[in-house]
CSV table of C-alpha atoms in Angstrom, one decimal:
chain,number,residue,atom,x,y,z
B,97,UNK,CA,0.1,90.6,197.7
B,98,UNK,CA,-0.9,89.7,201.1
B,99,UNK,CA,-4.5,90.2,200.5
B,100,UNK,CA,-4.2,87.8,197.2
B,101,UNK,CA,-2.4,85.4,199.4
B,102,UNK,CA,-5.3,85.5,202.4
B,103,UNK,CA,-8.0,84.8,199.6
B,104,UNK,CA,-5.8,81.6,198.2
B,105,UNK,CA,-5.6,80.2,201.5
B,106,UNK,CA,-9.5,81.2,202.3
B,107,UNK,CA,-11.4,81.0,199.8
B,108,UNK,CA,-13.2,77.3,198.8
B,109,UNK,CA,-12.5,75.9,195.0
B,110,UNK,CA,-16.0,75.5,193.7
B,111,UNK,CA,-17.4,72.2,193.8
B,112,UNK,CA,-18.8,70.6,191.4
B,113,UNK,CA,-21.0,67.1,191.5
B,114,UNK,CA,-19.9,64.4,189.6
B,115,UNK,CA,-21.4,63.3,186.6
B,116,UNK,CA,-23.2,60.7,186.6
B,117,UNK,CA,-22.8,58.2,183.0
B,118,UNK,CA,-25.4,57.8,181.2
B,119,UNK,CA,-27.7,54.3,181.5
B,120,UNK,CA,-26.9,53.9,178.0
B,121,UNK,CA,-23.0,53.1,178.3
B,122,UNK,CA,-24.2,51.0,181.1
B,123,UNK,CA,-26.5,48.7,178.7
B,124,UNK,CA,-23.3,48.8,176.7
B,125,UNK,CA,-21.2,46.6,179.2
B,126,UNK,CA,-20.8,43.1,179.0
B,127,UNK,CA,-23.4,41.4,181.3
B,128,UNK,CA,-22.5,38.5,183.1
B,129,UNK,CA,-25.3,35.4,182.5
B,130,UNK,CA,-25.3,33.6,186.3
B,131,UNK,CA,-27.2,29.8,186.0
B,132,UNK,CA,-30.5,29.9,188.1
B,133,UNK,CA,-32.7,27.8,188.1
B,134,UNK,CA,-35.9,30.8,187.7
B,135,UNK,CA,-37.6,31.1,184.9
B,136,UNK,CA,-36.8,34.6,184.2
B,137,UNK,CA,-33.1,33.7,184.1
B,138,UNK,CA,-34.1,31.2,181.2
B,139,UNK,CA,-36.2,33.8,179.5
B,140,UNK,CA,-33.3,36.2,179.3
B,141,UNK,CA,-30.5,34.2,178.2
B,142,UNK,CA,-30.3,34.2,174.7
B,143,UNK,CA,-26.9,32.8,173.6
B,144,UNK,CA,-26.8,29.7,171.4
B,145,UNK,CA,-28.1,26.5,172.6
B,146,UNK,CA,-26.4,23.2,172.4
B,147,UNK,CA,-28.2,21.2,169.3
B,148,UNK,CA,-28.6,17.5,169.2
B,149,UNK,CA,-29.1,15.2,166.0
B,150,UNK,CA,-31.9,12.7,167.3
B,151,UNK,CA,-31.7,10.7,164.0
B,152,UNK,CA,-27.4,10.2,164.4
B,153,UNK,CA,-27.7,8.8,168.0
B,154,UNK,CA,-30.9,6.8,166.9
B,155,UNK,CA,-28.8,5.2,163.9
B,156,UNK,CA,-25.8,4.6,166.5
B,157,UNK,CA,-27.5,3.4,169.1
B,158,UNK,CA,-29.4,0.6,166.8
B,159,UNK,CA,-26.4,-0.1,164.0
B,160,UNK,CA,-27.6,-3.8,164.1
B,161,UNK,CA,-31.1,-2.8,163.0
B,162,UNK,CA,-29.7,-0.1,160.3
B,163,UNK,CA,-27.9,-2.5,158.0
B,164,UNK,CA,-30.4,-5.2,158.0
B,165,UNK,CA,-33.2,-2.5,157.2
B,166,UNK,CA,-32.4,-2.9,153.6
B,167,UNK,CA,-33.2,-6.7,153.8
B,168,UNK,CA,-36.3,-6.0,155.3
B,169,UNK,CA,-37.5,-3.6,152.8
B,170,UNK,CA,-36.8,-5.9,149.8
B,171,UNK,CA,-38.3,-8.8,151.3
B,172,UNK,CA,-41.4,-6.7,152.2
B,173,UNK,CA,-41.4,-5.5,148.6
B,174,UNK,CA,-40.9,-8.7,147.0
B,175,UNK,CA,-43.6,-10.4,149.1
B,176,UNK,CA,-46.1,-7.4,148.2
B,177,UNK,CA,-45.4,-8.3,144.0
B,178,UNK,CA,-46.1,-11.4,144.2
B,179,UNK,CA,-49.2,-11.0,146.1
B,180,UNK,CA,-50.4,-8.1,143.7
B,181,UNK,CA,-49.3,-10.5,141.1
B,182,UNK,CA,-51.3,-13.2,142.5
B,183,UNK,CA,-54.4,-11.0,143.0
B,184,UNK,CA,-55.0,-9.2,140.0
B,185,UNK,CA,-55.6,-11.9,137.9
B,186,UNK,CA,-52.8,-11.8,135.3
B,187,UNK,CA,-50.8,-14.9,134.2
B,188,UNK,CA,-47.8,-15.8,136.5
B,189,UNK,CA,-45.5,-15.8,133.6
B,190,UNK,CA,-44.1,-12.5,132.7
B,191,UNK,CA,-45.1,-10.8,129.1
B,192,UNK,CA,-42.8,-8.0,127.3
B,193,UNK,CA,-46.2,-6.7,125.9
B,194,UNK,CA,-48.0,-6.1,129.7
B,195,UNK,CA,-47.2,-2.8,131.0
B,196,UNK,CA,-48.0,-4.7,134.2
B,197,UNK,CA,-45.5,-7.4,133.7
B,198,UNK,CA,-42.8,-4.8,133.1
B,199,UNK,CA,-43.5,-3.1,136.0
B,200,UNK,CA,-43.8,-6.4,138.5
B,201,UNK,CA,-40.0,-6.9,136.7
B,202,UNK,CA,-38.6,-3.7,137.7
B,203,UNK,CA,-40.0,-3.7,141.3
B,204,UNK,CA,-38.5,-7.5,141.8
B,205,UNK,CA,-34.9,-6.1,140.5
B,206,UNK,CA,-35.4,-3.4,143.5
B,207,UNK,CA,-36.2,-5.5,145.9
B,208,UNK,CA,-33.7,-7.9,145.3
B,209,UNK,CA,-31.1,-4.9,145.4
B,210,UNK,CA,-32.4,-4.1,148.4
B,211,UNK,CA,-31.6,-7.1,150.2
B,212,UNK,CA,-28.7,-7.4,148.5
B,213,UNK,CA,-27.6,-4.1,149.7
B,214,UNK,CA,-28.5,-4.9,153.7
B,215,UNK,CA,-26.1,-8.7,153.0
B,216,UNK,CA,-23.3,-6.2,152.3
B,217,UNK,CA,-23.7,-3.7,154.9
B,218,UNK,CA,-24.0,-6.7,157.3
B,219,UNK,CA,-20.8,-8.8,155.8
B,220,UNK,CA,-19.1,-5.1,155.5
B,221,UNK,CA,-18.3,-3.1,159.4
B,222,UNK,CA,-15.2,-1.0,160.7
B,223,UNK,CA,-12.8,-2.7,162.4
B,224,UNK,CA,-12.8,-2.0,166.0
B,225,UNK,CA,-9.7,-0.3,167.3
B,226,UNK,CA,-8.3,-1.7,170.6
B,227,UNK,CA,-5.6,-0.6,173.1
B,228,UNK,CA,-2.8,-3.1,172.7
B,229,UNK,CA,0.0,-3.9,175.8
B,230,UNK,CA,3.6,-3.5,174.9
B,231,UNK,CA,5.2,-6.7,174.8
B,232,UNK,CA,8.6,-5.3,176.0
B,233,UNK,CA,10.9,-4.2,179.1
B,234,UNK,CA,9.5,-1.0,181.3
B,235,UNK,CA,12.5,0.9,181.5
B,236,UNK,CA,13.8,4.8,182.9
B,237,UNK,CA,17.4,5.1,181.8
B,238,UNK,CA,18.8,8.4,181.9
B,239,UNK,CA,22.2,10.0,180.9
B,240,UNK,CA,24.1,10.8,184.2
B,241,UNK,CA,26.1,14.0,182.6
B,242,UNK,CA,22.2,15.7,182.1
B,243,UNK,CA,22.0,18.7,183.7
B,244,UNK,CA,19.3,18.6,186.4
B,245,UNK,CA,17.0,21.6,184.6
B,246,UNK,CA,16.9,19.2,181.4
B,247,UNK,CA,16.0,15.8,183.2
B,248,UNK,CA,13.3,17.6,185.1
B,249,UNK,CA,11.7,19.1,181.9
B,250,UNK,CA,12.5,15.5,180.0
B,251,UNK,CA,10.5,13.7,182.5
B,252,UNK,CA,7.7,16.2,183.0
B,253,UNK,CA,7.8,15.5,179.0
B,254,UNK,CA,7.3,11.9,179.3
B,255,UNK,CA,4.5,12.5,182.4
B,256,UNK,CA,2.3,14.7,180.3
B,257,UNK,CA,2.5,12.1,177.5
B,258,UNK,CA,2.0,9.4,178.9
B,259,UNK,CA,-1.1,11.0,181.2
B,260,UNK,CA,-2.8,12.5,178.2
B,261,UNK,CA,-1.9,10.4,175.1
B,262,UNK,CA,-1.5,7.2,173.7
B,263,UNK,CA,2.2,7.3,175.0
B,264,UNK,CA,4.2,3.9,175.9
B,265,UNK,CA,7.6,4.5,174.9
B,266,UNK,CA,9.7,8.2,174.5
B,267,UNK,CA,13.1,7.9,172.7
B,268,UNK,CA,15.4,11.2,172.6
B,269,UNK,CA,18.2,11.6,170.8
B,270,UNK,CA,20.6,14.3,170.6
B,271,UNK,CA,23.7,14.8,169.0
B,272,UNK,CA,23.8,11.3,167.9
B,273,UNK,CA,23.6,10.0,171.4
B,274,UNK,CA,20.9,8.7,173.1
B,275,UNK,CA,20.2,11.1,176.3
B,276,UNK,CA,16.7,9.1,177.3
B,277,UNK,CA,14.8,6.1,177.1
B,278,UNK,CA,11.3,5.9,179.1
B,279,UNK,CA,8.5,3.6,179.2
B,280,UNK,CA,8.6,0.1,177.4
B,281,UNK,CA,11.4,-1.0,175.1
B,282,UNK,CA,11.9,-4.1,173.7
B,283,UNK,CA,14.1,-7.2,175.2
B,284,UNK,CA,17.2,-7.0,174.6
B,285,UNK,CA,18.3,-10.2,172.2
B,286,UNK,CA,20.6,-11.7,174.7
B,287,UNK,CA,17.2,-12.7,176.6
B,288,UNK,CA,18.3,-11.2,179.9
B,289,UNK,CA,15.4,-9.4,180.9
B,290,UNK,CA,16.7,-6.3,179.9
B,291,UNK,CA,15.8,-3.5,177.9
B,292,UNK,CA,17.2,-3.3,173.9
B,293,UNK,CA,19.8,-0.5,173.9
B,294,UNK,CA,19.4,2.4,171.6
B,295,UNK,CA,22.0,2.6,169.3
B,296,UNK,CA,22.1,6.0,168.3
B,297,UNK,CA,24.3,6.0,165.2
B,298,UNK,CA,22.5,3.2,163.3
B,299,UNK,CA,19.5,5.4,164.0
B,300,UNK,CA,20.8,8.7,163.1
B,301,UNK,CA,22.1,7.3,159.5
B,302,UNK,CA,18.6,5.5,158.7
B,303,UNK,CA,15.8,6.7,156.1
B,304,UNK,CA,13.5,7.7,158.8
B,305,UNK,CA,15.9,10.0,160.7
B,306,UNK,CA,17.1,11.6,157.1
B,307,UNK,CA,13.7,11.8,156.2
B,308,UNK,CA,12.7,13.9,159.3
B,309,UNK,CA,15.7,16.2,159.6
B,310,UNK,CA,15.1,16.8,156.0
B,311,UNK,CA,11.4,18.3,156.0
B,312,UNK,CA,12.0,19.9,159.6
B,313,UNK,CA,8.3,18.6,160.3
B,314,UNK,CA,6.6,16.0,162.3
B,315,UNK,CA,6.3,11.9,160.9
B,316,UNK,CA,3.5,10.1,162.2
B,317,UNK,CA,3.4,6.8,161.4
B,318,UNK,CA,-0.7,5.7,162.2
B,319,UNK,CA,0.0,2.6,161.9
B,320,UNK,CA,3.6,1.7,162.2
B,321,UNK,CA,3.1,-2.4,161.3
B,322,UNK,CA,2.7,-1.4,157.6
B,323,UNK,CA,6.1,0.7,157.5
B,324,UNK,CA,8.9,-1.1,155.7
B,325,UNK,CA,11.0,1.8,158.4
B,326,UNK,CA,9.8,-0.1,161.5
B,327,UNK,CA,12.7,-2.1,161.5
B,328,UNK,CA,14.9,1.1,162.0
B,329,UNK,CA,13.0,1.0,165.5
B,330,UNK,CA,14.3,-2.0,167.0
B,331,UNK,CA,14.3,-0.6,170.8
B,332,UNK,CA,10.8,0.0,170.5
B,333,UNK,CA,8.1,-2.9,171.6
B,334,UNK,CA,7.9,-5.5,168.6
B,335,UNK,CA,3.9,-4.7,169.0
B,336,UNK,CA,4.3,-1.1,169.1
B,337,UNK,CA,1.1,0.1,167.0
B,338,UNK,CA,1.9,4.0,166.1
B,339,UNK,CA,4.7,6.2,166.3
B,340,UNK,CA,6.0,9.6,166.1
B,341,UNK,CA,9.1,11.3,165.0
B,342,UNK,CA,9.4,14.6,166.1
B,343,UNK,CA,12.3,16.4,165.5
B,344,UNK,CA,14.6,18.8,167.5
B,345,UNK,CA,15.8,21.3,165.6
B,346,UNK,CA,18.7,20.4,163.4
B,347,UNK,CA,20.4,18.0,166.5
B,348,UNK,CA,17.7,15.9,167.4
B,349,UNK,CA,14.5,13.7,166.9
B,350,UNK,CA,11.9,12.3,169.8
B,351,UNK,CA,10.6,8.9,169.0
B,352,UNK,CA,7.2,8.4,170.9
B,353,UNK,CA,5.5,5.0,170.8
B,354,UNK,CA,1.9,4.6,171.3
B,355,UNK,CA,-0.2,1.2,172.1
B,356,UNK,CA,-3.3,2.4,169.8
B,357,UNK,CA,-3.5,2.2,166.2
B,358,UNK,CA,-3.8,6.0,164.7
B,359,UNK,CA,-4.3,6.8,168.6
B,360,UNK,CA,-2.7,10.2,168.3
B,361,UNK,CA,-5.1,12.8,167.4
B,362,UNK,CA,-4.8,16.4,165.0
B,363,UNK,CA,-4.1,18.3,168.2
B,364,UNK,CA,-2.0,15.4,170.0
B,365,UNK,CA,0.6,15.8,167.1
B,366,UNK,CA,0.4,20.0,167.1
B,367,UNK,CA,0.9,20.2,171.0
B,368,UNK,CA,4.1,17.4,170.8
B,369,UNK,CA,5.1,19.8,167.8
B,370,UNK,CA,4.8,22.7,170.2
B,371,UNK,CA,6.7,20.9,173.2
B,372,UNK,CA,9.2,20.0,170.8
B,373,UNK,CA,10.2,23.6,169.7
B,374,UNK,CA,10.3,23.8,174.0
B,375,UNK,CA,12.3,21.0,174.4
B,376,UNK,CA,15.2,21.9,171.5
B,377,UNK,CA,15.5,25.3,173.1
B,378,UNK,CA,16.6,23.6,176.4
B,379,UNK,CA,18.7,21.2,174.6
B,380,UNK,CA,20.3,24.0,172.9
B,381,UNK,CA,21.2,25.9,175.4
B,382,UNK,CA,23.1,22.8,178.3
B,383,UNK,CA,24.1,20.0,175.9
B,384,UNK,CA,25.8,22.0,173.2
B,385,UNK,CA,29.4,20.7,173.2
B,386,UNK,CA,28.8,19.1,176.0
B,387,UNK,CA,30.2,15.1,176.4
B,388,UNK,CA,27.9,12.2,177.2
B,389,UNK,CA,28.8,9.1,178.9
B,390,UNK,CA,27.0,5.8,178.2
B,391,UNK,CA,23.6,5.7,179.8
B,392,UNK,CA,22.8,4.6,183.3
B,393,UNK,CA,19.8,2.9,184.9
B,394,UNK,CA,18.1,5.1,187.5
């Protein structure tokens, strides 16, 4: 036993070198592309390459000349039958039986719905869509019984909005009463220079309000002048050009008014969808059963 023990404590473990990996699970990391200006950098890279349509940004770039091309091209054509007409010899007044006559005909009906065409693309172009000023009352009114969590988060709500969107105005109500009003409202009627109250209760028993809590899904009106509902907005500007309803689980809706005709874009709506799942979870959890008082000015 004592021997065995000695020769533990005495003898060396074999050693063995590592092994090294082979250079073809190296090829088979992911190599990392670093710009340089060399052209053997260039000559390796061979990911995709941005494309670019020369013919779009020529027809952008010189819309002017586009629609009137049409013009030019009848009136070129036209011009070039009645100086073949001219030249060849044939009488100036058209004959069913001349092939030649026929053919002169068809080429004038062409080039007259050429230039036809180019009048209509000129008289025809798409309204140009302009940021419009609220014609209202900038306002921050806040509930005072708010727990502090859920003002910070409202207002970090209203700052990315208003930073990254079309975003003038942010209504929230919950539990039918009014917990926020930012940005621009309209003036009140008494013509104080103060911003129109929300009256939550009208609100909460209108068609738009109904209509959101019903689907559960995002309204966005594009263009809120042509909605009969716009009147069931009457704290937003008068000039208020789209809006969204936005709804907070089964207690509450966010009204955001924008200054931009259809200014809100596809992923403008899904990220306010997304903050609004946020937002009802925080509402959830401090304002259930809890009272409000009327809203102060900060």
């Amino acid at each position: 036993m004592e021997a065995g023990r000695s020769f533990l404590r005495t003898s060396p473990l074999p050693w063995a070198p590592k092994r090294t990996l082979p250079r073809r699970f190296d090829l088979a990391l992911p190599h990392i592309v670093r710009a340089s200006s060399s052209s053997s950098t260039e000559k390796r890279y061979r990911g995709p390459k941005p494309t670019k349509d020369w013919v779009a940004d020529w027809v952008s770039k010189n819309d002017d000349l586009v629609r009137s091309l049409p013009i030019y091209v009848g009136g070129v054509s036209l011009l070039a039958v009645l100086f073949n007409r001219t030249l060849s010899g044939i009488a100036p007044v058209a004959d069913a039986s001349s092939s030649q006559s026929r053919a002169d005909l068809l080429t004038l009906g062409l080039a007259v719905t050429n230039i036809l065409a180019g009048l209509v693309w000129l008289s025809i172009r798409p309204k140009t869509i302009s940021i419009v000023d609220p014609e209202g009352i900038e306002c921050q009114i806040v509930n005072p019984d708010l727990p502090n969590p859920v003002v910070s988060e409202l207002l970090w709500f209203w700052q990315s909005l208003s930073d990254v969107t079309c975003c003038r105005s942010l209504v929230i109500v919950y539990n039918s009463s009014c917990i926020i009003q930012l940005g621009f409202a309209a003036e009140s009627l008494k013509s104080d220079r103060k911003p129109a109250s929300v009256d939550a209760s009208k609100l909460v028993q209108g068609s738009l309000y109904h209509g959101v809590m019903k689907s559960g899904a995002q309204s966005y009106l594009a263009n809120l002048s042509l909605y009969p509902g716009k009147s069931e907005l009457p704290f937003l500007p008068s000039n208020t050009q789209a809006a969204i309803l936005q709804p907070l689980g089964e207690k509450g809706i966010a009204v955001i008014g924008g200054d931009t005709i259809r200014g809100f874009t596809t992923s403008d709506q899904a990220w306010i969808s997304l903050i609004g799942e946020k937002l009802d979870a925080t509402l959830a959890k401090y304002l259930d059963n809890l009272p409000f008082a009327m809203l102060d000015r900060v």
